[in-house]
mmCIF file of C-alpha atoms and ligand atoms in Angstrom:
data_model
loop_
_atom_site.group_PDB
_atom_site.id
_atom_site.type_symbol
_atom_site.label_atom_id
_atom_site.label_comp_id
_atom_site.label_asym_id
_atom_site.label_seq_id
_atom_site.Cartn_x
_atom_site.Cartn_y
_atom_site.Cartn_z
ATOM 1 C CA UNK A 1 96.278 106.622 126.501
ATOM 2 C CA UNK A 2 97.674 103.354 125.107
ATOM 3 C CA UNK A 3 96.763 100.211 126.976
ATOM 4 C CA UNK A 4 100.007 98.360 126.182
ATOM 5 C CA UNK A 5 102.084 101.215 127.561
ATOM 6 C CA UNK A 6 99.975 101.492 130.778
ATOM 7 C CA UNK A 7 100.041 99.611 134.072
ATOM 8 C CA UNK A 8 97.068 97.834 135.644
ATOM 9 C CA UNK A 9 96.743 100.549 138.234
ATOM 10 C CA UNK A 10 96.565 103.180 135.494
ATOM 11 C CA UNK A 11 93.809 101.181 133.907
ATOM 12 C CA UNK A 12 92.017 100.998 137.243
ATOM 13 C CA UNK A 13 92.110 104.842 137.423
ATOM 14 C CA UNK A 14 91.051 105.180 133.812
ATOM 15 C CA UNK A 15 87.917 103.028 134.449
ATOM 16 C CA UNK A 16 86.915 105.577 137.092
ATOM 17 C CA UNK A 17 86.862 108.227 134.355
ATOM 18 C CA UNK A 18 85.631 106.252 131.323
ATOM 19 C CA UNK A 19 84.388 102.829 130.386
ATOM 20 C CA UNK A 20 85.311 103.124 126.764
ATOM 21 C CA UNK A 21 88.131 101.587 124.771
ATOM 22 C CA UNK A 22 89.044 101.755 121.117
ATOM 23 C CA UNK A 23 90.484 98.578 119.606
ATOM 24 C CA UNK A 24 92.141 98.811 116.167
ATOM 25 C CA UNK A 25 91.447 95.598 114.258
ATOM 26 C CA UNK A 26 92.660 94.476 110.863
ATOM 27 C CA UNK A 27 94.404 91.781 108.951
ATOM 28 C CA UNK A 28 97.891 90.752 107.968
ATOM 29 C CA UNK A 29 97.759 90.052 104.207
ATOM 30 C CA UNK A 30 99.333 90.732 100.900
ATOM 31 C CA UNK A 31 98.614 94.154 99.452
ATOM 32 C CA UNK A 32 99.969 93.964 95.896
ATOM 33 C CA UNK A 33 103.537 94.411 94.796
ATOM 34 C CA UNK A 34 104.105 97.610 96.829
ATOM 35 C CA UNK A 35 101.627 97.432 99.759
ATOM 36 C CA UNK A 36 102.925 96.415 103.176
ATOM 37 C CA UNK A 37 101.586 93.151 104.542
ATOM 38 C CA UNK A 38 100.440 94.957 107.649
ATOM 39 C CA UNK A 39 98.466 97.623 105.712
ATOM 40 C CA UNK A 40 94.998 96.580 107.022
ATOM 41 C CA UNK A 41 96.023 96.650 110.716
ATOM 42 C CA UNK A 42 98.435 99.463 110.369
ATOM 43 C CA UNK A 43 95.816 101.946 108.946
ATOM 44 C CA UNK A 44 93.419 101.696 111.937
ATOM 45 C CA UNK A 45 96.434 101.628 114.340
ATOM 46 C CA UNK A 46 98.029 104.684 112.741
ATOM 47 C CA UNK A 47 94.682 106.623 112.999
ATOM 48 C CA UNK A 48 93.990 105.576 116.636
ATOM 49 C CA UNK A 49 97.562 106.275 117.738
ATOM 50 C CA UNK A 50 97.451 109.652 115.967
ATOM 51 C CA UNK A 51 94.352 110.452 117.977
ATOM 52 C CA UNK A 52 96.383 109.630 121.129
ATOM 53 C CA UNK A 53 99.343 111.690 120.027
ATOM 54 C CA UNK A 54 96.999 114.646 119.515
ATOM 55 C CA UNK A 55 96.258 114.576 123.235
ATOM 56 C CA UNK A 56 93.087 112.488 123.356
ATOM 57 C CA UNK A 57 92.361 110.892 126.727
ATOM 58 C CA UNK A 58 90.589 107.908 125.077
ATOM 59 C CA UNK A 59 92.146 104.557 125.814
ATOM 60 C CA UNK A 60 93.461 102.659 122.765
ATOM 61 C CA UNK A 61 93.844 98.859 123.145
ATOM 62 C CA UNK A 62 96.363 96.634 121.497
ATOM 63 C CA UNK A 63 95.837 96.112 117.739
ATOM 64 C CA UNK A 64 94.004 92.920 116.825
ATOM 65 C CA UNK A 65 96.169 92.326 113.768
ATOM 66 C CA UNK A 66 95.205 88.926 112.336
ATOM 67 C CA UNK A 67 91.844 88.549 110.649
ATOM 68 C CA UNK A 68 89.978 87.053 107.707
ATOM 69 C CA UNK A 69 92.563 86.668 104.964
ATOM 70 C CA UNK A 70 92.118 83.079 103.761
ATOM 71 C CA UNK A 71 91.758 84.252 100.159
ATOM 72 C CA UNK A 72 95.199 85.904 100.279
ATOM 73 C CA UNK A 73 97.018 82.785 101.487
ATOM 74 C CA UNK A 74 98.340 82.199 97.942
ATOM 75 C CA UNK A 75 100.750 85.089 98.668
ATOM 76 C CA UNK A 76 103.634 84.645 101.108
ATOM 77 C CA UNK A 77 103.472 86.596 104.314
ATOM 78 C CA UNK A 78 99.689 86.424 104.677
ATOM 79 C CA UNK A 79 98.499 85.072 108.037
ATOM 80 C CA UNK A 80 94.792 84.223 108.441
ATOM 81 C CA UNK A 81 92.302 82.982 110.975
ATOM 82 C CA UNK A 82 89.281 81.015 109.861
ATOM 83 C CA UNK A 83 85.977 82.723 110.680
ATOM 84 C CA UNK A 84 85.235 80.493 113.676
ATOM 85 C CA UNK A 85 88.620 81.205 115.222
ATOM 86 C CA UNK A 86 88.314 84.933 114.597
ATOM 87 C CA UNK A 87 84.824 85.102 116.084
ATOM 88 C CA UNK A 88 85.939 83.113 119.131
ATOM 89 C CA UNK A 89 89.021 85.368 119.660
ATOM 90 C CA UNK A 90 86.998 88.576 119.379
ATOM 91 C CA UNK A 91 84.596 87.042 121.920
ATOM 92 C CA UNK A 92 87.427 86.469 124.431
ATOM 93 C CA UNK A 93 88.858 90.005 123.856
ATOM 94 C CA UNK A 94 85.474 91.507 124.627
ATOM 95 C CA UNK A 95 84.839 89.182 127.658
ATOM 96 C CA UNK A 96 88.278 90.154 129.053
ATOM 97 C CA UNK A 97 87.648 93.865 128.664
ATOM 98 C CA UNK A 98 84.087 93.567 130.024
ATOM 99 C CA UNK A 99 85.361 91.645 133.050
ATOM 100 C CA UNK A 100 87.340 94.726 134.023
ATOM 101 C CA UNK A 101 84.345 96.995 133.653
ATOM 102 C CA UNK A 102 84.674 98.323 130.081
ATOM 103 C CA UNK A 103 81.136 98.923 128.807
ATOM 104 C CA UNK A 104 81.801 100.502 125.406
ATOM 105 C CA UNK A 105 84.127 98.748 123.044
ATOM 106 C CA UNK A 106 84.763 100.485 119.708
ATOM 107 C CA UNK A 107 86.474 98.395 117.047
ATOM 108 C CA UNK A 108 88.158 100.515 114.420
ATOM 109 C CA UNK A 109 88.488 98.139 111.456
ATOM 110 C CA UNK A 110 90.890 98.192 108.549
ATOM 111 C CA UNK A 111 89.774 95.214 106.472
ATOM 112 C CA UNK A 112 86.534 94.774 104.531
ATOM 113 C CA UNK A 113 86.852 90.960 104.761
ATOM 114 C CA UNK A 114 86.555 91.196 108.560
ATOM 115 C CA UNK A 115 83.145 92.897 108.651
ATOM 116 C CA UNK A 116 80.838 89.882 108.463
ATOM 117 C CA UNK A 117 82.729 87.976 111.093
ATOM 118 C CA UNK A 118 83.087 90.882 113.494
ATOM 119 C CA UNK A 119 79.294 91.377 113.241
ATOM 120 C CA UNK A 120 78.787 87.667 113.850
ATOM 121 C CA UNK A 121 81.055 87.893 116.915
ATOM 122 C CA UNK A 122 78.990 90.730 118.290
ATOM 123 C CA UNK A 123 75.783 88.671 117.692
ATOM 124 C CA UNK A 124 77.314 85.670 119.559
ATOM 125 C CA UNK A 125 78.183 87.893 122.531
ATOM 126 C CA UNK A 126 74.731 89.513 122.654
ATOM 127 C CA UNK A 127 73.080 86.089 122.274
ATOM 128 C CA UNK A 128 74.880 84.866 125.434
ATOM 129 C CA UNK A 129 73.154 87.644 127.365
ATOM 130 C CA UNK A 130 69.760 87.172 125.645
ATOM 131 C CA UNK A 131 69.577 83.449 126.243
ATOM 132 C CA UNK A 132 70.618 83.933 129.904
ATOM 133 C CA UNK A 133 67.945 86.692 130.261
ATOM 134 C CA UNK A 134 70.443 89.223 131.583
ATOM 135 C CA UNK A 135 71.841 92.531 130.290
ATOM 136 C CA UNK A 136 75.090 92.120 128.261
ATOM 137 C CA UNK A 137 76.694 94.862 130.299
ATOM 138 C CA UNK A 138 78.527 96.268 127.251
ATOM 139 C CA UNK A 139 77.892 97.934 123.932
ATOM 140 C CA UNK A 140 79.974 97.077 120.910
ATOM 141 C CA UNK A 141 80.574 99.215 117.824
ATOM 142 C CA UNK A 142 82.239 98.393 114.533
ATOM 143 C CA UNK A 143 83.544 101.300 112.478
ATOM 144 C CA UNK A 144 85.610 100.951 109.322
ATOM 145 C CA UNK A 145 88.193 103.731 109.039
ATOM 146 C CA UNK A 146 87.167 104.482 105.435
ATOM 147 C CA UNK A 147 83.619 105.093 106.629
ATOM 148 C CA UNK A 148 84.680 107.795 109.128
ATOM 149 C CA UNK A 149 83.114 111.157 108.369
ATOM 150 C CA UNK A 150 84.660 112.887 105.380
ATOM 151 C CA UNK A 151 86.862 110.036 104.214
ATOM 152 C CA UNK A 152 84.822 108.767 101.244
ATOM 153 C CA UNK A 153 84.463 112.283 99.786
ATOM 154 C CA UNK A 154 88.197 112.993 100.284
ATOM 155 C CA UNK A 155 89.293 109.698 98.785
ATOM 156 C CA UNK A 156 86.958 110.064 95.770
ATOM 157 C CA UNK A 157 88.402 113.444 95.141
ATOM 158 C CA UNK A 158 92.032 112.272 95.491
ATOM 159 C CA UNK A 159 91.558 109.098 93.396
ATOM 160 C CA UNK A 160 88.668 109.541 90.912
ATOM 161 C CA UNK A 161 89.957 106.438 89.061
ATOM 162 C CA UNK A 162 92.143 103.556 90.174
ATOM 163 C CA UNK A 163 91.066 103.409 93.756
ATOM 164 C CA UNK A 164 89.719 99.847 93.568
ATOM 165 C CA UNK A 165 88.974 97.643 96.547
ATOM 166 C CA UNK A 166 92.228 95.977 97.540
ATOM 167 C CA UNK A 167 95.737 97.442 97.788
ATOM 168 C CA UNK A 168 94.045 100.770 97.320
ATOM 169 C CA UNK A 169 96.054 103.980 96.904
ATOM 170 C CA UNK A 170 94.302 105.486 100.008
ATOM 171 C CA UNK A 171 95.338 102.767 102.424
ATOM 172 C CA UNK A 172 98.845 102.592 100.899
ATOM 173 C CA UNK A 173 99.131 106.383 101.204
ATOM 174 C CA UNK A 174 98.318 106.130 104.928
ATOM 175 C CA UNK A 175 101.133 103.628 105.492
ATOM 176 C CA UNK A 176 103.502 105.674 103.388
ATOM 177 C CA UNK A 177 102.847 108.723 105.538
ATOM 178 C CA UNK A 178 103.382 106.797 108.755
ATOM 179 C CA UNK A 179 106.329 104.664 107.530
ATOM 180 C CA UNK A 180 108.178 106.802 104.944
ATOM 181 C CA UNK A 181 111.287 104.608 105.174
ATOM 182 C CA UNK A 182 109.286 101.603 103.871
ATOM 183 C CA UNK A 183 107.829 103.016 100.634
ATOM 184 C CA UNK A 184 108.141 100.500 97.794
ATOM 185 C CA UNK A 185 108.036 101.000 94.052
ATOM 186 C CA UNK A 186 107.112 98.627 91.200
ATOM 187 C CA UNK A 187 105.872 98.706 87.645
ATOM 188 C CA UNK A 188 102.212 97.836 87.192
ATOM 189 C CA UNK A 189 100.779 95.987 84.251
ATOM 190 C CA UNK A 190 97.949 96.703 83.694
ATOM 191 C CA UNK A 191 98.060 100.073 85.480
ATOM 192 C CA UNK A 192 94.636 99.574 86.984
ATOM 193 C CA UNK A 193 94.081 95.956 88.151
ATOM 194 C CA UNK A 194 90.988 93.924 87.214
ATOM 195 C CA UNK A 195 88.022 93.215 89.478
ATOM 196 C CA UNK A 196 86.038 90.081 90.271
ATOM 197 C CA UNK A 197 84.643 87.843 92.993
ATOM 198 C CA UNK A 198 86.548 86.670 96.081
ATOM 199 C CA UNK A 199 86.675 82.906 96.638
ATOM 200 C CA UNK A 200 89.485 80.620 97.881
ATOM 201 C CA UNK A 201 93.256 81.350 97.753
ATOM 202 C CA UNK A 202 94.013 79.461 94.550
ATOM 203 C CA UNK A 203 91.128 81.088 92.639
ATOM 204 C CA UNK A 204 92.226 84.530 94.029
ATOM 205 C CA UNK A 205 95.805 84.231 92.892
ATOM 206 C CA UNK A 206 94.765 83.021 89.409
ATOM 207 C CA UNK A 207 92.289 85.871 89.083
ATOM 208 C CA UNK A 208 94.429 88.633 90.633
ATOM 209 C CA UNK A 209 98.017 87.594 89.791
ATOM 210 C CA UNK A 210 99.794 90.559 91.566
ATOM 211 C CA UNK A 211 97.312 90.713 94.404
ATOM 212 C CA UNK A 212 95.600 93.979 93.517
ATOM 213 C CA UNK A 213 91.827 94.351 92.946
ATOM 214 C CA UNK A 214 90.772 97.250 90.743
ATOM 215 C CA UNK A 215 93.481 99.540 92.137
ATOM 216 C CA UNK A 216 96.450 101.622 90.924
ATOM 217 C CA UNK A 217 98.647 101.911 94.104
ATOM 218 C CA UNK A 218 101.201 104.184 92.318
ATOM 219 C CA UNK A 219 98.727 107.034 92.877
ATOM 220 C CA UNK A 220 99.534 106.936 96.569
ATOM 221 C CA UNK A 221 101.819 109.590 98.135
ATOM 222 C CA UNK A 222 102.787 110.201 101.784
ATOM 223 C CA UNK A 223 101.280 113.716 101.546
ATOM 224 C CA UNK A 224 97.879 112.352 100.501
ATOM 225 C CA UNK A 225 98.165 109.792 103.327
ATOM 226 C CA UNK A 226 98.767 112.554 105.838
ATOM 227 C CA UNK A 227 95.595 114.378 104.698
ATOM 228 C CA UNK A 228 93.586 111.185 104.988
ATOM 229 C CA UNK A 229 94.872 110.535 108.503
ATOM 230 C CA UNK A 230 94.107 114.153 109.606
ATOM 231 C CA UNK A 231 90.455 113.845 108.460
ATOM 232 C CA UNK A 232 90.103 110.325 109.881
ATOM 233 C CA UNK A 233 91.377 111.390 113.289
ATOM 234 C CA UNK A 234 88.870 114.282 113.427
ATOM 235 C CA UNK A 235 86.084 111.923 112.465
ATOM 236 C CA UNK A 236 87.193 109.254 114.971
ATOM 237 C CA UNK A 237 87.254 111.719 117.853
ATOM 238 C CA UNK A 238 83.625 112.769 117.080
ATOM 239 C CA UNK A 239 82.377 109.208 116.594
ATOM 240 C CA UNK A 240 83.982 107.941 119.746
ATOM 241 C CA UNK A 241 82.564 110.849 121.743
ATOM 242 C CA UNK A 242 79.090 110.143 120.294
ATOM 243 C CA UNK A 243 79.384 106.456 121.243
ATOM 244 C CA UNK A 244 80.404 107.453 124.789
ATOM 245 C CA UNK A 245 77.385 109.806 125.082
ATOM 246 C CA UNK A 246 74.914 107.178 123.813
ATOM 247 C CA UNK A 247 72.233 106.581 126.395
ATOM 248 C CA UNK A 248 72.116 103.184 128.133
ATOM 249 C CA UNK A 249 68.391 102.510 128.649
ATOM 250 C CA UNK A 250 69.168 100.064 131.477
ATOM 251 C CA UNK A 251 71.290 102.416 133.508
HETATM 252 NI NI1 NI B 301 93.615 96.586 102.693
#
């Protein structure tokens, strides 16, 4: 079930069956010469929507598609929040969902740069309850799609070299599978991009001139992307079910 294609009365009925919602979350940022700007929000959205297309009854919320991308602002098309804005916005998404009765909110993340701030947002939300000496009323979970069961092994096997950490062939393959009409080609020099630290946008662009970090995106194919999505969906279904079964000691 997709929240944005449902009515309020359908959500009322859903809440009688389940208190769980999956929220894809990512970032809109440059992904090298051939990676789509939406890659980091498209990947979790593609996986969550594929779970829905497979017949899952789990509710999938709208994709939170702008995240922590300040270091990519040297490349046109990148849109970023600062950490404080991102943390505040996650807080209001969770408070909105919790106000309706959602008790388990599962964020399926597509961007490594989001992790620290999502965790900080969770801590802010739990702190509100702790300082008020009341139960939070909800449990939050962060899962990166590349950490879903079986994905690391599969990706290591597919891309023993040239995977890297940004504009990776695995994430680009996933978007190629889902959007075959938007596959881009370019020459790469060097074939495998360099690695290094992440600082501000000017430093990033000087250090990583075409936007890649340690990756060789030409290794991506739509077929490999389809395999990754299949394994990710199976993992997501299991992880979400486990989260829903988790005991609430206050109940
Ligand atoms: Ni990415």
